[in-house]
Amino acid sequence: MSRLHSENHLVSRIGWLRAAVLGANDGIVSTASLIMGVATASAGASQILVAGAAGLVAGAMSMAAGEYVSVSSQADTEEADLARERTELETQPEAELNELTQIYVKRGLTHDLARQVAVQLTANNVLDAHLRDELGIVEHMGARPIEAALTSAVTFAVGAALPLLMVVLSPASVLVYSVAGASLAFLALLGAIGAKAGGANVLKATARVTFWGAFAMALTAAIGALVGTAI
């Protein structure tokens, strides 16, 4: 006899996981790159620390504002679609039922069975059925602006604090190498954690974030060196 079991699908983590990984990744890459650029321009340790701290604060606020505005726009669109769907369900119930039926037909059901499914789901919760199957709006994928903003800001600050810590702990003679090496290690760890939480390929995710982080730091360091030499 088969036993019922519950399943915790990883797609429910998409909302906060995307914001968290993006925030931490940007925090590490942007702050480490900023430090590398300033350091290779022959700046002193105090100047590097000030620049990095300013980058942390500005970046965290920028991430929070950007996520809030972006996800709020998504939420506004969802609300507009929700209002429109309510109106259509009130004024054109039969047309909406036919529309739902055709959606299930396109998914492979016979017309009669699709009609029965549409009728039963409509009887249970008509708005929910249309939001899910017609508009693709489900609860765990819904827009949450405040959650996204706070997650991005906090994880950015945590990510940015890691290369800043290396500035404090590293001798000036090896500061650039310490920041670069530690930041790449942090990025690799972040990629592995994000992949594990999202059920993705750990090696692929780790290699991806490490490569682009190294590229960003190398490019910024090169520009800093050129600017420092020119000045």
XYZ file of N, CA and C in Angstrom:
693
model
N 0.852 -1.198 0.000
C 0.000 0.000 0.000
C 0.883 1.242 0.000
N 0.639 2.124 -0.925
C 1.468 3.328 -1.020
C 1.166 4.271 0.125
N 2.193 5.011 0.546
C 2.052 5.944 1.649
C 2.141 7.374 1.118
N 1.201 8.200 1.536
C 1.225 9.598 1.119
C 2.436 10.288 1.731
N 3.038 11.166 0.990
C 4.176 11.905 1.518
C 4.098 13.348 1.057
N 4.649 14.214 1.881
C 4.660 15.645 1.535
C 5.947 15.972 0.810
N 5.887 16.939 -0.070
C 7.045 17.351 -0.837
C 7.272 18.842 -0.653
N 8.491 19.201 -0.337
C 8.849 20.609 -0.217
C 9.647 21.006 -1.453
N 8.958 21.565 -2.417
C 9.618 21.910 -3.669
C 10.453 23.170 -3.525
N 11.607 23.175 -4.183
C 12.560 24.269 -4.036
C 12.100 25.553 -4.704
N 11.113 25.463 -5.611
C 10.649 26.662 -6.313
C 10.045 27.663 -5.334
N 9.596 27.202 -4.170
C 9.020 28.107 -3.179
C 10.056 29.056 -2.602
N 11.349 28.767 -2.826
C 12.414 29.607 -2.293
C 12.858 30.693 -3.265
N 12.294 30.703 -4.458
C 12.804 31.580 -5.506
C 12.825 33.045 -5.091
N 11.737 33.512 -4.454
C 11.639 34.927 -4.124
C 12.783 35.436 -3.278
N 12.984 34.832 -2.110
C 14.032 35.319 -1.228
C 15.418 34.857 -1.668
N 15.509 33.671 -2.298
C 16.810 33.149 -2.698
C 17.447 34.011 -3.775
N 16.658 34.442 -4.744
C 17.189 35.289 -5.808
C 17.746 36.588 -5.240
N 16.953 37.228 -4.365
C 17.385 38.490 -3.778
C 18.614 38.313 -2.896
N 18.659 37.209 -2.146
C 19.772 36.968 -1.238
C 21.074 36.715 -2.003
N 21.009 35.833 -2.997
C 22.210 35.509 -3.773
C 22.686 36.728 -4.558
N 21.739 37.445 -5.165
C 22.100 38.635 -5.933
C 22.736 39.684 -5.033
N 22.139 39.912 -3.852
C 22.667 40.913 -2.939
C 24.064 40.579 -2.454
N 24.265 39.354 -1.983
C 25.573 38.956 -1.466
C 26.630 38.951 -2.563
N 26.261 38.457 -3.732
C 27.199 38.430 -4.855
C 27.625 39.841 -5.244
N 26.657 40.743 -5.362
C 26.985 42.125 -5.707
C 27.825 42.787 -4.624
N 27.516 42.467 -3.364
C 28.276 43.050 -2.269
C 29.739 42.672 -2.337
N 30.003 41.390 -2.566
C 31.395 40.926 -2.645
C 32.086 41.488 -3.869
N 31.453 41.326 -5.031
C 32.106 41.712 -6.293
C 32.326 43.219 -6.378
N 31.291 44.008 -6.109
C 31.425 45.453 -6.273
C 32.398 46.051 -5.254
N 32.324 45.597 -4.005
C 33.213 46.155 -2.980
C 34.647 45.692 -3.181
N 34.831 44.410 -3.487
C 36.184 43.915 -3.747
C 36.785 44.603 -4.970
N 35.979 44.792 -6.000
C 36.467 45.472 -7.205
C 36.833 46.919 -6.904
N 35.989 47.589 -6.113
C 36.275 48.966 -5.722
C 37.577 49.049 -4.935
N 37.747 48.136 -3.997
C 38.978 48.112 -3.192
C 40.187 47.849 -4.069
N 40.048 46.918 -4.997
C 41.160 46.591 -5.894
C 41.541 47.787 -6.751
N 40.521 48.479 -7.275
C 40.795 49.638 -8.116
C 41.477 50.743 -7.350
N 40.989 51.041 -6.143
C 41.588 52.099 -5.323
C 42.984 51.700 -4.871
N 43.146 50.431 -4.490
C 44.444 49.961 -4.002
C 45.509 50.010 -5.086
N 45.169 49.586 -6.293
C 46.159 49.592 -7.373
C 46.439 50.992 -7.899
N 45.616 51.956 -7.485
C 45.890 53.350 -7.849
C 46.824 54.004 -6.839
N 47.418 53.177 -5.973
C 48.408 53.617 -4.992
C 47.812 54.441 -3.860
N 46.598 54.148 -3.468
C 45.988 54.834 -2.338
C 46.431 54.183 -1.035
N 46.341 54.920 0.063
C 46.702 54.394 1.366
C 45.607 53.525 1.943
N 45.963 52.803 3.015
C 45.011 51.874 3.619
C 43.763 52.584 4.126
N 43.920 53.781 4.715
C 42.762 54.503 5.247
C 41.833 54.949 4.127
N 42.412 55.358 2.998
C 41.596 55.763 1.860
C 40.836 54.566 1.269
N 41.514 53.441 1.231
C 40.883 52.219 0.724
C 39.716 51.827 1.611
N 39.925 51.914 2.920
C 38.878 51.532 3.874
C 37.671 52.465 3.765
N 37.935 53.773 3.641
C 36.840 54.736 3.502
C 36.061 54.483 2.217
N 36.781 54.256 1.132
C 36.126 53.991 -0.152
C 35.285 52.720 -0.077
N 35.829 51.689 0.555
C 35.094 50.437 0.675
C 33.856 50.576 1.541
N 33.984 51.306 2.656
C 32.837 51.516 3.538
C 31.751 52.322 2.839
N 32.166 53.342 2.100
C 31.195 54.138 1.347
C 30.504 53.276 0.297
N 31.266 52.399 -0.334
C 30.683 51.495 -1.323
C 29.685 50.538 -0.692
N 29.975 50.101 0.529
C 29.053 49.195 1.232
C 27.713 49.879 1.490
N 27.761 51.075 2.068
C 26.527 51.787 2.405
C 25.742 52.153 1.148
N 26.441 52.738 0.183
C 25.768 53.156 -1.050
C 25.192 51.958 -1.795
N 25.961 50.886 -1.842
C 25.500 49.700 -2.557
C 24.296 49.050 -1.893
N 24.316 48.967 -0.559
C 23.191 48.360 0.152
C 21.917 49.166 -0.065
N 22.032 50.490 0.016
C 20.857 51.340 -0.196
C 20.366 51.254 -1.640
N 21.315 51.189 -2.569
C 20.952 51.085 -3.980
C 20.254 49.765 -4.270
N 20.776 48.688 -3.695
C 20.154 47.384 -3.887
C 18.741 47.367 -3.327
N 18.586 47.924 -2.113
C 17.270 47.940 -1.481
C 16.277 48.737 -2.320
N 16.704 49.935 -2.746
C 15.816 50.780 -3.539
C 15.490 50.132 -4.880
N 16.503 49.573 -5.521
C 16.292 48.952 -6.819
C 15.360 47.755 -6.749
N 15.574 46.898 -5.744
C 14.707 45.735 -5.581
C 13.281 46.160 -5.249
N 13.158 47.161 -4.384
C 11.820 47.597 -3.976
C 11.039 48.148 -5.173
N 11.695 49.011 -5.955
C 11.037 49.603 -7.116
C 10.692 48.531 -8.149
N 11.647 47.646 -8.414
C 11.438 46.612 -9.419
C 10.312 45.654 -9.028
N 10.371 45.156 -7.791
C 9.369 44.183 -7.357
C 8.022 44.864 -7.134
N 8.041 46.146 -6.748
C 6.779 46.889 -6.608
C 6.090 47.026 -7.958
N 6.872 47.238 -9.002
C 6.302 47.309 -10.351
C 5.654 45.989 -10.730
N 6.312 44.890 -10.361
C 5.737 43.572 -10.613
C 4.431 43.404 -9.827
N 4.449 43.853 -8.556
C 3.252 43.742 -7.721
C 2.111 44.576 -8.292
N 2.431 45.769 -8.802
C 1.400 46.626 -9.405
C 0.767 45.959 -10.618
N 1.604 45.319 -11.423
C 1.100 44.609 -12.604
C 0.191 43.455 -12.193
N 0.614 42.719 -11.158
C -0.204 41.606 -10.675
C -1.546 42.101 -10.139
N -1.522 43.230 -9.423
C -2.761 43.786 -8.881
C -3.702 44.239 -9.999
N -3.119 44.830 -11.041
C -3.927 45.272 -12.175
C -4.583 44.073 -12.869
N -3.806 43.013 -13.054
C -4.355 41.799 -13.666
C -5.426 41.177 -12.772
N -5.194 41.232 -11.470
C -6.154 40.688 -10.514
C -7.485 41.428 -10.587
N -7.413 42.769 -10.637
C -8.632 43.579 -10.724
C -9.377 43.323 -12.028
N -8.613 43.212 -13.111
C -9.232 42.958 -14.415
C -9.911 41.596 -14.428
N -9.263 40.605 -13.839
C -9.823 39.258 -13.830
C -11.100 39.204 -12.996
N -11.109 39.907 -11.878
C -12.320 39.955 -11.055
C -13.498 40.526 -11.846
N -13.215 41.617 -12.571
C -14.267 42.256 -13.365
C -14.800 41.325 -14.447
N -13.886 40.649 -15.137
C -14.297 39.741 -16.213
C -15.073 38.554 -15.664
N -14.709 38.074 -14.493
C -15.431 36.954 -13.891
C -16.842 37.357 -13.477
N -17.005 38.614 -13.091
C -18.323 39.102 -12.700
C -19.210 39.386 -13.907
N -18.619 39.902 -14.977
C -19.405 40.336 -16.139
C -19.486 39.290 -17.249
N -18.476 38.385 -17.330
C -18.443 37.389 -18.407
C -18.084 36.002 -17.862
N -18.863 35.489 -16.928
C -18.499 34.207 -16.308
C -18.419 33.046 -17.293
N -19.342 32.998 -18.259
C -19.350 31.889 -19.212
C -18.128 31.951 -20.130
N -17.784 33.143 -20.577
C -16.614 33.307 -21.436
C -15.337 32.918 -20.691
N -15.274 33.269 -19.416
C -14.103 32.919 -18.609
C -14.014 31.412 -18.385
N -15.161 30.771 -18.214
C -15.177 29.325 -18.060
C -14.692 28.643 -19.336
N -15.144 29.148 -20.477
C -14.683 28.617 -21.762
C -13.169 28.810 -21.930
N -12.694 29.951 -21.483
C -11.268 30.245 -21.592
C -10.452 29.266 -20.753
N -10.940 28.992 -19.557
C -10.254 28.047 -18.680
C -10.290 26.641 -19.282
N -11.425 26.287 -19.879
C -11.561 24.986 -20.523
C -10.534 24.817 -21.637
N -10.380 25.848 -22.462
C -9.422 25.785 -23.563
C -7.983 25.672 -23.076
N -7.695 26.268 -21.938
C -6.349 26.162 -21.365
C -6.034 24.711 -21.039
N -7.012 23.999 -20.454
C -6.799 22.592 -20.096
C -6.778 21.698 -21.335
N -7.537 22.073 -22.350
C -7.490 21.322 -23.611
C -6.092 21.408 -24.220
N -5.508 22.591 -24.197
C -4.168 22.786 -24.753
C -3.114 22.019 -23.959
N -3.433 21.710 -22.716
C -2.492 20.946 -21.890
C -2.633 19.440 -22.084
N -3.608 19.030 -22.888
C -3.710 17.621 -23.228
C -4.977 16.913 -22.811
N -5.903 17.606 -22.143
C -7.151 16.964 -21.747
C -8.144 16.986 -22.904
N -9.047 16.010 -22.893
C -10.135 16.061 -23.861
C -11.059 17.223 -23.485
N -11.857 17.662 -24.449
C -12.707 18.830 -24.182
C -13.688 18.565 -23.035
N -14.283 17.386 -23.029
C -15.263 17.080 -21.973
C -14.605 17.054 -20.600
N -13.447 16.418 -20.521
C -12.749 16.352 -19.236
C -12.260 17.739 -18.816
N -11.759 18.501 -19.783
C -11.298 19.858 -19.489
C -12.438 20.713 -18.946
N -13.628 20.499 -19.523
C -14.802 21.253 -19.057
C -15.153 20.866 -17.616
N -15.082 19.578 -17.317
C -15.383 19.125 -15.961
C -14.372 19.689 -14.956
N -13.111 19.674 -15.334
C -12.067 20.221 -14.452
C -12.294 21.709 -14.227
N -12.580 22.429 -15.305
C -12.802 23.870 -15.197
C -13.996 24.176 -14.291
N -15.057 23.412 -14.457
C -16.263 23.633 -13.644
C -15.978 23.357 -12.171
N -15.288 22.267 -11.881
C -15.012 21.916 -10.494
C -14.055 22.905 -9.835
N -13.018 23.298 -10.543
C -12.080 24.267 -9.977
C -12.744 25.626 -9.788
N -13.606 25.987 -10.737
C -14.325 27.254 -10.632
C -15.270 27.243 -9.440
N -15.899 26.113 -9.195
C -16.813 25.998 -8.056
C -16.059 26.102 -6.741
N -14.826 25.616 -6.729
C -14.030 25.645 -5.505
C -13.498 27.045 -5.216
N -12.848 27.644 -6.201
C -12.304 29.002 -6.040
C -12.037 29.553 -7.436
N -13.015 30.255 -7.964
C -12.943 30.698 -9.351
C -11.769 31.633 -9.606
N -11.552 32.597 -8.701
C -10.472 33.559 -8.918
C -9.112 32.885 -8.845
N -8.947 32.011 -7.870
C -7.676 31.315 -7.710
C -7.365 30.456 -8.935
N -8.378 29.801 -9.479
C -8.173 28.956 -10.662
C -7.686 29.776 -11.845
N -8.275 30.947 -12.046
C -7.873 31.787 -13.180
C -6.505 32.438 -12.953
N -6.237 32.841 -11.718
C -4.928 33.437 -11.436
C -3.817 32.425 -11.683
N -4.036 31.206 -11.251
C -3.001 30.183 -11.381
C -2.857 29.692 -12.811
N -3.953 29.339 -13.449
C -3.870 28.666 -14.738
C -3.945 29.595 -15.944
N -4.558 30.754 -15.780
C -4.631 31.697 -16.902
C -3.498 32.720 -16.844
N -3.241 33.248 -15.650
C -2.238 34.303 -15.514
C -0.894 33.815 -14.987
N -0.856 32.611 -14.446
C 0.400 32.072 -13.927
C 0.843 32.709 -12.629
N -0.088 33.240 -11.856
C 0.234 33.867 -10.578
C -0.078 32.877 -9.463
N 0.969 32.462 -8.736
C 0.784 31.545 -7.611
C 1.373 32.190 -6.364
N 0.939 31.728 -5.212
C 1.280 32.388 -3.951
C 2.778 32.508 -3.716
N 3.514 31.412 -3.889
C 4.939 31.455 -3.557
C 5.767 32.210 -4.592
N 5.154 32.573 -5.739
C 5.865 33.343 -6.752
C 5.435 34.807 -6.768
N 4.555 35.172 -5.869
C 4.032 36.527 -5.848
C 5.103 37.552 -5.477
N 4.897 38.777 -5.911
C 5.862 39.844 -5.645
C 5.771 40.298 -4.200
N 6.913 40.400 -3.523
C 6.987 40.879 -2.146
C 8.081 41.939 -2.075
N 7.744 43.189 -2.352
C 8.750 44.252 -2.458
C 9.587 44.453 -1.199
N 8.957 44.503 -0.039
C 9.694 44.766 1.201
C 10.640 43.615 1.518
N 10.172 42.388 1.354
C 11.025 41.224 1.598
C 12.235 41.244 0.671
N 12.020 41.542 -0.595
C 13.118 41.576 -1.566
C 14.105 42.688 -1.239
N 13.588 43.871 -0.861
C 14.449 45.010 -0.554
C 15.314 44.745 0.668
N 14.701 44.256 1.735
C 15.447 43.990 2.964
C 16.470 42.877 2.760
N 16.064 41.836 2.062
C 16.978 40.718 1.812
C 18.186 41.174 1.013
N 17.947 41.958 -0.024
C 19.043 42.434 -0.869
C 19.988 43.344 -0.097
N 19.421 44.276 0.687
C 20.245 45.224 1.442
C 21.115 44.510 2.473
N 20.509 43.604 3.228
C 21.246 42.903 4.279
C 22.326 42.002 3.692
N 21.970 41.237 2.676
C 22.959 40.324 2.100
C 24.059 41.078 1.360
N 23.724 42.224 0.758
C 24.760 43.043 0.130
C 25.754 43.517 1.182
N 25.221 44.023 2.297
C 26.089 44.537 3.365
C 26.993 43.435 3.918
N 26.424 42.240 4.102
C 27.226 41.117 4.597
C 28.311 40.755 3.589
N 27.927 40.682 2.311
C 28.907 40.365 1.277
C 29.996 41.415 1.179
N 29.623 42.687 1.251
C 30.597 43.776 1.144
C 31.517 43.827 2.354
N 31.017 43.399 3.515
C 31.829 43.444 4.736
C 33.002 42.467 4.676
N 32.870 41.409 3.888
C 33.924 40.393 3.835
C 35.223 40.930 3.224
N 35.207 41.542 2.032
C 36.459 42.118 1.514
C 36.949 43.292 2.358
N 36.034 44.035 2.988
C 36.450 45.125 3.873
C 37.221 44.586 5.072
N 36.790 43.450 5.572
C 37.482 42.832 6.693
C 38.917 42.481 6.317
N 39.116 42.061 5.087
C 40.461 41.722 4.628
C 41.355 42.954 4.572
N 40.773 44.114 4.282
C 41.555 45.367 4.278
C 42.084 45.650 5.680
N 41.248 45.400 6.673
C 41.641 45.644 8.063
C 42.700 44.642 8.524
N 42.561 43.392 8.108
C 43.437 42.337 8.616
C 44.729 42.158 7.834
N 44.742 42.570 6.562
C 45.899 42.275 5.704
C 46.978 43.347 5.798
N 48.245 42.932 5.763
C 49.343 43.908 5.661
C 49.254 44.652 4.332
N 49.689 45.885 4.303
C 49.577 46.707 3.100
C 50.286 46.073 1.902
N 51.380 45.358 2.157
C 52.173 44.799 1.059
C 51.443 43.699 0.284
N 50.505 43.039 0.946
C 49.789 41.939 0.278
C 48.286 42.186 0.252
N 47.873 43.432 0.458
C 46.451 43.751 0.575
C 45.669 43.347 -0.677
N 46.190 43.699 -1.836
C 45.494 43.409 -3.088
C 45.299 41.905 -3.260
N 46.355 41.146 -2.989
C 46.273 39.698 -3.166
C 45.350 39.063 -2.128
N 45.395 39.595 -0.911
C 44.528 39.054 0.144
C 43.059 39.292 -0.171
N 42.755 40.512 -0.608
C 41.368 40.847 -0.933
C 40.886 40.012 -2.107
N 41.725 39.880 -3.125
C 41.339 39.106 -4.306
C 41.115 37.640 -3.960
N 42.076 37.047 -3.261
C 41.970 35.631 -2.925
C 40.791 35.328 -2.017
N 40.635 36.150 -0.972
C 39.533 35.923 -0.040
C 38.181 36.146 -0.718
N 38.092 37.164 -1.550
C 36.826 37.461 -2.220
C 36.425 36.344 -3.165
N 37.390 35.788 -3.876
C 37.082 34.660 -4.761
C 36.641 33.444 -3.960
N 37.265 33.242 -2.794
C 36.858 32.131 -1.929
C 35.432 32.352 -1.417
N 35.119 33.604 -1.039
C 33.766 33.932 -0.583
C 32.749 33.709 -1.695
N 33.112 34.118 -2.916
C 32.206 33.941 -4.045
C 31.956 32.468 -4.342
N 33.020 31.682 -4.269
C 32.874 30.243 -4.502
C 31.946 29.624 -3.461
N 32.119 30.037 -2.203
C 31.263 29.524 -1.132
C 29.817 29.959 -1.346
N 29.638 31.223 -1.746
C 28.292 31.732 -2.008
C 27.632 30.965 -3.142
N 28.384 30.732 -4.207
C 27.835 29.984 -5.331
C 27.411 28.586 -4.926
N 28.220 27.939 -4.086
C 27.894 26.591 -3.629
C 26.655 26.588 -2.737
N 26.570 27.569 -1.823
C 25.422 27.649 -0.920
C 24.141 27.942 -1.700
N 24.219 28.908 -2.626
C 23.055 29.246 -3.434
C 22.576 28.083 -4.275
N 23.528 27.346 -4.856
C 23.178 26.189 -5.676
C 22.553 25.095 -4.829
N 23.112 24.884 -3.644
C 22.580 23.853 -2.757
C 21.163 24.199 -2.302
N 20.950 25.462 -1.956
C 19.621 25.893 -1.510
C 18.604 25.820 -2.629
N 19.052 26.083 -3.856
C 18.140 26.066 -4.993
C 18.080 24.754 -5.736
N 18.866 23.782 -5.297
C 18.848 22.473 -5.949
C 19.537 22.453 -7.292
N 20.454 23.405 -7.532
C 21.150 23.477 -8.818
C 22.488 22.742 -8.748
N 23.191 22.692 -9.880
C 24.494 22.050 -9.947
C 25.519 22.916 -9.203
N 26.097 22.376 -8.138
C 26.994 23.147 -7.275
C 28.252 23.580 -8.021
N 28.865 22.662 -8.758
C 30.114 22.968 -9.457
C 29.904 24.055 -10.501
N 28.839 23.943 -11.257
C 28.557 24.924 -12.307
C 28.300 26.303 -11.723
N 27.487 26.363 -10.656
C 27.172 27.647 -10.034
C 28.410 28.281 -9.417
N 29.239 27.459 -8.786
C 30.465 27.962 -8.158
C 31.420 28.524 -9.197
N 31.610 27.795 -10.276
C 32.504 28.241 -11.343
C 32.005 29.538 -11.979
N 30.691 29.656 -12.148
C 30.113 30.832 -12.788
C 30.358 32.096 -11.969
N 30.022 32.069 -10.694
C 30.176 33.277 -9.880
C 31.647 33.614 -9.660
N 32.491 32.592 -9.564
C 33.924 32.835 -9.352
C 34.560 33.464 -10.579
N 34.199 32.951 -11.744
C 34.769 33.487 -12.987
C 34.417 34.959 -13.165
N 33.134 35.294 -13.041
C 32.725 36.674 -13.272
C 33.224 37.607 -12.176
N 33.354 37.097 -10.979
C 33.936 37.906 -9.908
C 35.391 38.209 -10.186
N 36.146 37.198 -10.626
C 37.563 37.391 -10.955
C 37.723 38.360 -12.112
N 36.852 38.240 -13.099
C 36.912 39.137 -14.254
C 36.675 40.590 -13.841
N 35.657 40.811 -13.007
C 35.342 42.170 -12.551
C 36.488 42.767 -11.755
N 37.071 41.980 -10.848
C 38.172 42.486 -10.023
C 39.415 42.769 -10.860
N 39.705 41.891 -11.808
C 40.880 42.084 -12.660
C 40.736 43.346 -13.513
N 39.543 43.543 -14.061
C 39.302 44.716 -14.896
C 39.420 45.997 -14.086
N 38.830 46.007 -12.892
C 38.881 47.209 -12.051
C 40.302 47.479 -11.573
N 41.033 46.420 -11.233
C 42.427 46.581 -10.805
C 43.281 47.168 -11.937
N 43.032 46.706 -13.151
C 43.780 47.212 -14.311
C 43.496 48.704 -14.531
N 42.227 49.081 -14.404
C 41.874 50.493 -14.574
C 42.487 51.325 -13.485
N 42.478 50.810 -12.240
C 43.083 51.541 -11.127
C 44.573 51.742 -11.329
N 45.220 50.703 -11.827
C 46.663 50.804 -12.080
C 46.968 51.833 -13.157
N 46.151 51.837 -14.220
C 46.357 52.799 -15.299
C 46.142 54.225 -14.817
N 45.061 54.428 -14.043
C 44.752 55.761 -13.529
C 45.841 56.226 -12.555
N 46.274 55.301 -11.708
C 47.318 55.651 -10.740
C 48.622 56.028 -11.419
N 48.950 55.305 -12.472
C 50.170 55.611 -13.223
C 50.063 56.957 -13.928
N 48.886 57.230 -14.506
C 48.692 58.482 -15.237
C 48.753 59.681 -14.273
N 48.185 59.511 -13.086
C 48.186 60.612 -12.108
C 49.553 60.774 -11.476
